[in-house]
Amino acid sequence: MGHEPNHELRRIPPVNELLELPSVLRQAQKWPREAVVDLLRLYIDELRQKVLAGLVQVPDDRTDWDVRLGEFFANWERDLHLRPAINGTGVIIHTNLGRSPLAPLAQAAVSRIAATYSNLEYDLEAGERGSRYSHVEELLTQVTGAEAGLVVNNNAAAVMLVLDTLAKDGEAIVSRGELVEIGGSFRIPEVMKRSGAILREVGTTNKTHLRDYAEAITPETKVILKVHTSNFRIQGFTAGVDRTDLARLAHERGLLLIEDLGSGVLIDLSAYGLPAEPTVQQSIKAGVDIVTFSGDKLLGGPQAGIIVGKGELIRRIKQNQLTRALRIDKMTLAALEATLKLYLAPSLALQEIPTLRMLTEPLEVVEARAQRLAAAIRQTCGEDAVIEVVDDLSEAGGGSLPGTIIPSKAVSLALPWIQPLYLERWLRQQRPPLIARLSQERLLISARTIFDAEIPVIAGLLSKSREVSK
Ligand SMILES: *Cc1c(COP(=O)(O)O)cnc(C)c1O
C-alpha cells in the first residue's frame, strides 16, 4: 500500500511548525536557534531523498516527528568526534580533558566572534589594517603591571619565540634545577636548541647561587632564563636565587632576565590554603624583563601563550617572522579578552572562572555537592547500590602547583549489576563520557571537578548502566 512519493513529500510540515516540538525546543535550549533550524533542514533534506527513493515514509503525527527528530539530533551530536566530557577525576587542570573550562562570559564572547566578521586585524579608527594583538594588550598591562604584551598559540610557542628573538646565536644561562620537561614533551633544553640559543647550565640540581650565574656570564651571554619547575618540586636542601637579585645582576652586566612562569597566576592563592606561587605581577615588579605563561592553566582561560614585559622587547618580538606562524586565532582572543576582563574584579574572577573556583572552593561546598550527587544517584540506582560520600584529594594538575594536595570529597559507589572495572570503562564510552577513578573495588567520582548541572546527567548514566549487564 505504498504512498505516491510526491504526495508523501507534501505531508512534511513547515519548519516553523516543527520548531514547536518538545525535542526541538530542548535542542534550542542548548544551541542557537539558527543552528537548530539548520539541523531541521538537514533532517528534512535527508528525509526527502529517502522518501523519493522509496526507503521510508514521512512521520505520521507530532509524536512520531518528535521521536525521530530527537534521535536525529542525538545522532548528529554523537557523530562529532570532539565532544564534551564530565571530569570526575578531581584533577582540575586536566591537560587530556582540555585544561580549563571557560567562564560563561568567555564562552559567550567566543560564539559572538565566531558567528560573524570582526575587527580582528582592522583598525576601525583609521579604516585600515590593524593588529590582532591590540585587543588584549592594554588589559594585559592592566592586570600584570607590565609595559606591553602579546599573545601567541601556547606557552611553548611563547618561550620559543622569546628566545628566538632575544637569545638567538648567543648564550642563555639556566639553573640546572630548572631544566624541566613538562608533559607532552616540552623540554627546556630542546626548545632552546630549536630557538638557536646556546644553553649554559649553572649550579646543581638542588642549589644554584647568584655567584653561579655571575661566573657563567661571558661575552656571548644574552639572557638569563628562569623557568618555573612545573610538575615537580625539589625538596630538602635547596636554594634558588631571588628574582630581584637576578634582575640586578642581569642588568648590571647588560643582559636580559626572562622568566617562563608556566602557570601564570594573577591572584595570590595563598589566602585559600594553596601554596604561595609567584604571581605575574610580582615577577614583573621584581624587574624581570619578559615573563611568559599559559592562558589555560591557573589563569583559567583558553589555550594561549602570554608574553608580557618591557615595551621595547615586546616590540621586537612582534616583529619576529616566527610570530606569524605562532599566532593566536580570533576565538581564542575573544575568550582571553573576556577572561582577563574578569580579573579586573578579582573576587568575580574567583567565582566565575571555573579553574579558580574549583581550586578555591571550600570543602563544605564540595561536600554539599557530593551529597547532592549521592542523593541523585540513590534516586536513579535504587537501594541496592552502595553509595557513600568519602574523603578525597584533588590536585591542580597541568603541572601547576606541583605537590599541592587539595582536600576534597568524592562519591564512592558500587552497583550490584556491574563490576567497577567495567563500569569505569563503560562510562568513558557514553555520551557524554564520564571520566572517573577506581579505588579499592569502588568507583570514585570527584565532587570538586564536576559542575552542578552534570549531577542529573551522571545519575542518569549510572542508572543506564543496568542495561549493559543484560
Ligand atoms: C606548561 C608549561 C609550559 C608549556 O605551556 P603550554 O601552554 O602547555 O604550551 C612551558 N613552561 C612551563 C614552565 C610550563 O609549566
PDB file of N, CA, C and O and ligand atoms in Angstrom, residues 95 99 153-159 180 182-183 186 188 226-231 260-264 292-297 303-306 398-400, ligand 1:
ATOM      1  N   THR A  95      45.057  18.226  31.489  1.00  0.00           N
ATOM      2  CA  THR A  95      45.505  18.541  30.134  1.00  0.00           C
ATOM      3  C   THR A  95      44.817  17.651  29.100  1.00  0.00           C
ATOM      4  O   THR A  95      44.414  18.113  28.037  1.00  0.00           O
ATOM      5  N   ARG A  99      42.207  20.987  29.722  1.00  0.00           N
ATOM      6  CA  ARG A  99      42.607  22.010  30.708  1.00  0.00           C
ATOM      7  C   ARG A  99      41.426  22.812  31.255  1.00  0.00           C
ATOM      8  O   ARG A  99      40.546  22.239  31.839  1.00  0.00           O
ATOM      9  N   ASN A 153      50.115  31.224  20.313  1.00  0.00           N
ATOM     10  CA  ASN A 153      49.344  29.979  20.375  1.00  0.00           C
ATOM     11  C   ASN A 153      49.357  29.241  21.726  1.00  0.00           C
ATOM     12  O   ASN A 153      48.331  28.776  22.187  1.00  0.00           O
ATOM     13  N   ASN A 154      50.494  29.111  22.320  1.00  0.00           N
ATOM     14  CA  ASN A 154      50.565  28.498  23.660  1.00  0.00           C
ATOM     15  C   ASN A 154      51.884  28.918  24.309  1.00  0.00           C
ATOM     16  O   ASN A 154      52.691  29.623  23.693  1.00  0.00           O
ATOM     17  N   ASN A 155      52.094  28.481  25.538  1.00  0.00           N
ATOM     18  CA  ASN A 155      53.281  28.951  26.241  1.00  0.00           C
ATOM     19  C   ASN A 155      54.565  28.366  25.660  1.00  0.00           C
ATOM     20  O   ASN A 155      55.613  29.007  25.679  1.00  0.00           O
ATOM     21  N   ALA A 156      54.493  27.143  25.130  1.00  0.00           N
ATOM     22  CA  ALA A 156      55.673  26.561  24.491  1.00  0.00           C
ATOM     23  C   ALA A 156      56.106  27.476  23.341  1.00  0.00           C
ATOM     24  O   ALA A 156      57.299  27.769  23.162  1.00  0.00           O
ATOM     25  N   ALA A 157      55.139  27.947  22.570  1.00  0.00           N
ATOM     26  CA  ALA A 157      55.425  28.857  21.461  1.00  0.00           C
ATOM     27  C   ALA A 157      55.971  30.179  21.990  1.00  0.00           C
ATOM     28  O   ALA A 157      56.882  30.772  21.393  1.00  0.00           O
ATOM     29  N   ALA A 158      55.428  30.626  23.110  1.00  0.00           N
ATOM     30  CA  ALA A 158      55.871  31.904  23.685  1.00  0.00           C
ATOM     31  C   ALA A 158      57.343  31.832  24.066  1.00  0.00           C
ATOM     32  O   ALA A 158      58.128  32.731  23.734  1.00  0.00           O
ATOM     33  N   VAL A 159      57.745  30.743  24.724  1.00  0.00           N
ATOM     34  CA  VAL A 159      59.141  30.595  25.161  1.00  0.00           C
ATOM     35  C   VAL A 159      60.065  30.541  23.948  1.00  0.00           C
ATOM     36  O   VAL A 159      61.104  31.209  23.881  1.00  0.00           O
ATOM     37  N   VAL A 180      63.593  21.741  33.005  1.00  0.00           N
ATOM     38  CA  VAL A 180      62.471  20.833  33.182  1.00  0.00           C
ATOM     39  C   VAL A 180      61.940  20.253  31.877  1.00  0.00           C
ATOM     40  O   VAL A 180      62.096  20.811  30.804  1.00  0.00           O
ATOM     41  N   ILE A 182      58.164  19.161  30.651  1.00  0.00           N
ATOM     42  CA  ILE A 182      56.766  19.260  31.039  1.00  0.00           C
ATOM     43  C   ILE A 182      55.981  18.310  30.159  1.00  0.00           C
ATOM     44  O   ILE A 182      56.358  18.078  29.011  1.00  0.00           O
ATOM     45  N   GLY A 183      54.907  17.736  30.690  1.00  0.00           N
ATOM     46  CA  GLY A 183      54.128  16.738  29.951  1.00  0.00           C
ATOM     47  C   GLY A 183      53.975  17.110  28.482  1.00  0.00           C
ATOM     48  O   GLY A 183      53.934  18.273  28.126  1.00  0.00           O
ATOM     49  N   PHE A 186      57.544  18.947  26.283  1.00  0.00           N
ATOM     50  CA  PHE A 186      58.114  20.297  26.241  1.00  0.00           C
ATOM     51  C   PHE A 186      59.343  20.278  27.136  1.00  0.00           C
ATOM     52  O   PHE A 186      59.234  20.214  28.352  1.00  0.00           O
ATOM     53  N   ILE A 188      62.823  22.182  28.143  1.00  0.00           N
ATOM     54  CA  ILE A 188      63.509  23.456  28.009  1.00  0.00           C
ATOM     55  C   ILE A 188      64.786  23.343  27.159  1.00  0.00           C
ATOM     56  O   ILE A 188      64.996  24.133  26.244  1.00  0.00           O
ATOM     57  N   LYS A 226      64.890  32.095  33.709  1.00  0.00           N
ATOM     58  CA  LYS A 226      64.385  31.441  34.910  1.00  0.00           C
ATOM     59  C   LYS A 226      63.144  30.657  34.493  1.00  0.00           C
ATOM     60  O   LYS A 226      62.293  31.180  33.775  1.00  0.00           O
ATOM     61  N   VAL A 227      63.075  29.389  34.919  1.00  0.00           N
ATOM     62  CA  VAL A 227      61.946  28.539  34.498  1.00  0.00           C
ATOM     63  C   VAL A 227      61.227  28.017  35.731  1.00  0.00           C
ATOM     64  O   VAL A 227      61.862  27.523  36.663  1.00  0.00           O
ATOM     65  N   HIS A 228      59.923  28.117  35.709  1.00  0.00           N
ATOM     66  CA  HIS A 228      59.140  27.569  36.813  1.00  0.00           C
ATOM     67  C   HIS A 228      59.237  26.054  36.773  1.00  0.00           C
ATOM     68  O   HIS A 228      59.029  25.440  35.731  1.00  0.00           O
ATOM     69  N   THR A 229      59.545  25.452  37.903  1.00  0.00           N
ATOM     70  CA  THR A 229      59.682  23.998  37.924  1.00  0.00           C
ATOM     71  C   THR A 229      58.309  23.360  38.065  1.00  0.00           C
ATOM     72  O   THR A 229      57.958  22.836  39.110  1.00  0.00           O
ATOM     73  N   SER A 230      57.559  23.406  36.984  1.00  0.00           N
ATOM     74  CA  SER A 230      56.241  22.793  36.961  1.00  0.00           C
ATOM     75  C   SER A 230      56.404  21.282  37.057  1.00  0.00           C
ATOM     76  O   SER A 230      57.453  20.751  36.722  1.00  0.00           O
ATOM     77  N   ASN A 231      55.360  20.598  37.484  1.00  0.00           N
ATOM     78  CA  ASN A 231      55.312  19.134  37.524  1.00  0.00           C
ATOM     79  C   ASN A 231      56.139  18.491  38.630  1.00  0.00           C
ATOM     80  O   ASN A 231      55.964  17.330  38.940  1.00  0.00           O
ATOM     81  N   ASP A 260      60.051  32.028  32.430  1.00  0.00           N
ATOM     82  CA  ASP A 260      58.920  31.204  31.980  1.00  0.00           C
ATOM     83  C   ASP A 260      58.188  30.770  33.248  1.00  0.00           C
ATOM     84  O   ASP A 260      58.634  29.876  33.952  1.00  0.00           O
ATOM     85  N   LEU A 261      57.074  31.428  33.503  1.00  0.00           N
ATOM     86  CA  LEU A 261      56.341  31.160  34.746  1.00  0.00           C
ATOM     87  C   LEU A 261      55.448  29.928  34.637  1.00  0.00           C
ATOM     88  O   LEU A 261      54.903  29.461  35.629  1.00  0.00           O
ATOM     89  N   GLY A 262      55.253  29.427  33.439  1.00  0.00           N
ATOM     90  CA  GLY A 262      54.408  28.236  33.278  1.00  0.00           C
ATOM     91  C   GLY A 262      52.949  28.563  33.500  1.00  0.00           C
ATOM     92  O   GLY A 262      52.243  28.963  32.589  1.00  0.00           O
ATOM     93  N   SER A 263      52.511  28.436  34.752  1.00  0.00           N
ATOM     94  CA  SER A 263      51.081  28.575  35.046  1.00  0.00           C
ATOM     95  C   SER A 263      50.573  30.008  34.996  1.00  0.00           C
ATOM     96  O   SER A 263      49.455  30.246  34.573  1.00  0.00           O
ATOM     97  N   GLY A 264      51.379  30.916  35.475  1.00  0.00           N
ATOM     98  CA  GLY A 264      50.962  32.292  35.379  1.00  0.00           C
ATOM     99  C   GLY A 264      49.744  32.647  36.188  1.00  0.00           C
ATOM    100  O   GLY A 264      48.661  32.898  35.667  1.00  0.00           O
ATOM    101  N   THR A 292      56.682  34.849  30.501  1.00  0.00           N
ATOM    102  CA  THR A 292      55.732  34.104  29.658  1.00  0.00           C
ATOM    103  C   THR A 292      54.918  33.159  30.545  1.00  0.00           C
ATOM    104  O   THR A 292      55.410  32.665  31.553  1.00  0.00           O
ATOM    105  N   PHE A 293      53.674  32.918  30.149  1.00  0.00           N
ATOM    106  CA  PHE A 293      52.826  31.955  30.877  1.00  0.00           C
ATOM    107  C   PHE A 293      51.676  31.477  30.002  1.00  0.00           C
ATOM    108  O   PHE A 293      51.395  32.056  28.959  1.00  0.00           O
ATOM    109  N   SER A 294      51.023  30.396  30.460  1.00  0.00           N
ATOM    110  CA  SER A 294      49.930  29.780  29.695  1.00  0.00           C
ATOM    111  C   SER A 294      48.610  30.482  29.950  1.00  0.00           C
ATOM    112  O   SER A 294      48.366  30.985  31.043  1.00  0.00           O
ATOM    113  N   GLY A 295      47.728  30.452  28.960  1.00  0.00           N
ATOM    114  CA  GLY A 295      46.388  31.015  29.130  1.00  0.00           C
ATOM    115  C   GLY A 295      45.434  30.043  29.790  1.00  0.00           C
ATOM    116  O   GLY A 295      44.447  30.444  30.407  1.00  0.00           O
ATOM    117  N   ASP A 296      45.714  28.722  29.670  1.00  0.00           N
ATOM    118  CA  ASP A 296      44.711  27.739  30.103  1.00  0.00           C
ATOM    119  C   ASP A 296      45.111  26.945  31.338  1.00  0.00           C
ATOM    120  O   ASP A 296      44.535  25.911  31.631  1.00  0.00           O
ATOM    121  N   LYS A 297      46.127  27.429  32.045  1.00  0.00           N
ATOM    122  CA  LYS A 297      46.450  26.768  33.321  1.00  0.00           C
ATOM    123  C   LYS A 297      45.767  27.559  34.447  1.00  0.00           C
ATOM    124  O   LYS A 297      44.555  27.695  34.430  1.00  0.00           O
ATOM    125  N   GLN A 303      43.521  28.128  25.588  1.00  0.00           N
ATOM    126  CA  GLN A 303      44.917  27.813  25.276  1.00  0.00           C
ATOM    127  C   GLN A 303      45.574  29.036  24.644  1.00  0.00           C
ATOM    128  O   GLN A 303      45.087  29.553  23.638  1.00  0.00           O
ATOM    129  N   ALA A 304      46.647  29.495  25.231  1.00  0.00           N
ATOM    130  CA  ALA A 304      47.356  30.645  24.689  1.00  0.00           C
ATOM    131  C   ALA A 304      48.693  30.754  25.405  1.00  0.00           C
ATOM    132  O   ALA A 304      48.876  30.194  26.486  1.00  0.00           O
ATOM    133  N   GLY A 305      49.615  31.457  24.777  1.00  0.00           N
ATOM    134  CA  GLY A 305      50.888  31.747  25.417  1.00  0.00           C
ATOM    135  C   GLY A 305      50.990  33.252  25.558  1.00  0.00           C
ATOM    136  O   GLY A 305      50.943  33.978  24.567  1.00  0.00           O
ATOM    137  N   ILE A 306      51.075  33.715  26.787  1.00  0.00           N
ATOM    138  CA  ILE A 306      51.048  35.153  27.026  1.00  0.00           C
ATOM    139  C   ILE A 306      52.467  35.639  27.306  1.00  0.00           C
ATOM    140  O   ILE A 306      53.194  35.019  28.094  1.00  0.00           O
ATOM    141  N   GLY A 398      48.011  19.834  35.335  1.00  0.00           N
ATOM    142  CA  GLY A 398      48.613  20.678  34.302  1.00  0.00           C
ATOM    143  C   GLY A 398      49.979  21.219  34.691  1.00  0.00           C
ATOM    144  O   GLY A 398      50.411  22.248  34.185  1.00  0.00           O
ATOM    145  N   GLY A 399      50.649  20.536  35.601  1.00  0.00           N
ATOM    146  CA  GLY A 399      51.968  21.000  36.031  1.00  0.00           C
ATOM    147  C   GLY A 399      51.900  22.208  36.955  1.00  0.00           C
ATOM    148  O   GLY A 399      52.918  22.767  37.325  1.00  0.00           O
ATOM    149  N   SER A 400      50.679  22.600  37.333  1.00  0.00           N
ATOM    150  CA  SER A 400      50.529  23.769  38.193  1.00  0.00           C
ATOM    151  C   SER A 400      50.526  23.346  39.660  1.00  0.00           C
ATOM    152  O   SER A 400      50.045  22.267  39.991  1.00  0.00           O
TER     153      SER A 400
HETATM  154  C1  LIG B   1      53.012  24.245  30.949  1.00  0.00           C
HETATM  155  C2  LIG B   1      54.334  24.861  30.796  1.00  0.00           C
HETATM  156  C3  LIG B   1      54.834  25.155  29.527  1.00  0.00           C
HETATM  157  C4  LIG B   1      54.064  24.820  28.280  1.00  0.00           C
HETATM  158  O1  LIG B   1      52.921  25.616  28.189  1.00  0.00           O
HETATM  159  P1  LIG B   1      51.777  25.293  27.123  1.00  0.00           P
HETATM  160  O2  LIG B   1      50.818  26.420  27.265  1.00  0.00           O
HETATM  161  O3  LIG B   1      51.229  23.966  27.505  1.00  0.00           O
HETATM  162  O4  LIG B   1      52.441  25.270  25.800  1.00  0.00           O
HETATM  163  C5  LIG B   1      56.075  25.727  29.425  1.00  0.00           C
HETATM  164  N1  LIG B   1      56.782  26.037  30.545  1.00  0.00           N
HETATM  165  C6  LIG B   1      56.328  25.768  31.793  1.00  0.00           C
HETATM  166  C7  LIG B   1      57.178  26.115  32.969  1.00  0.00           C
HETATM  167  C8  LIG B   1      55.088  25.175  31.962  1.00  0.00           C
HETATM  168  O5  LIG B   1      54.626  24.915  33.191  1.00  0.00           O
END
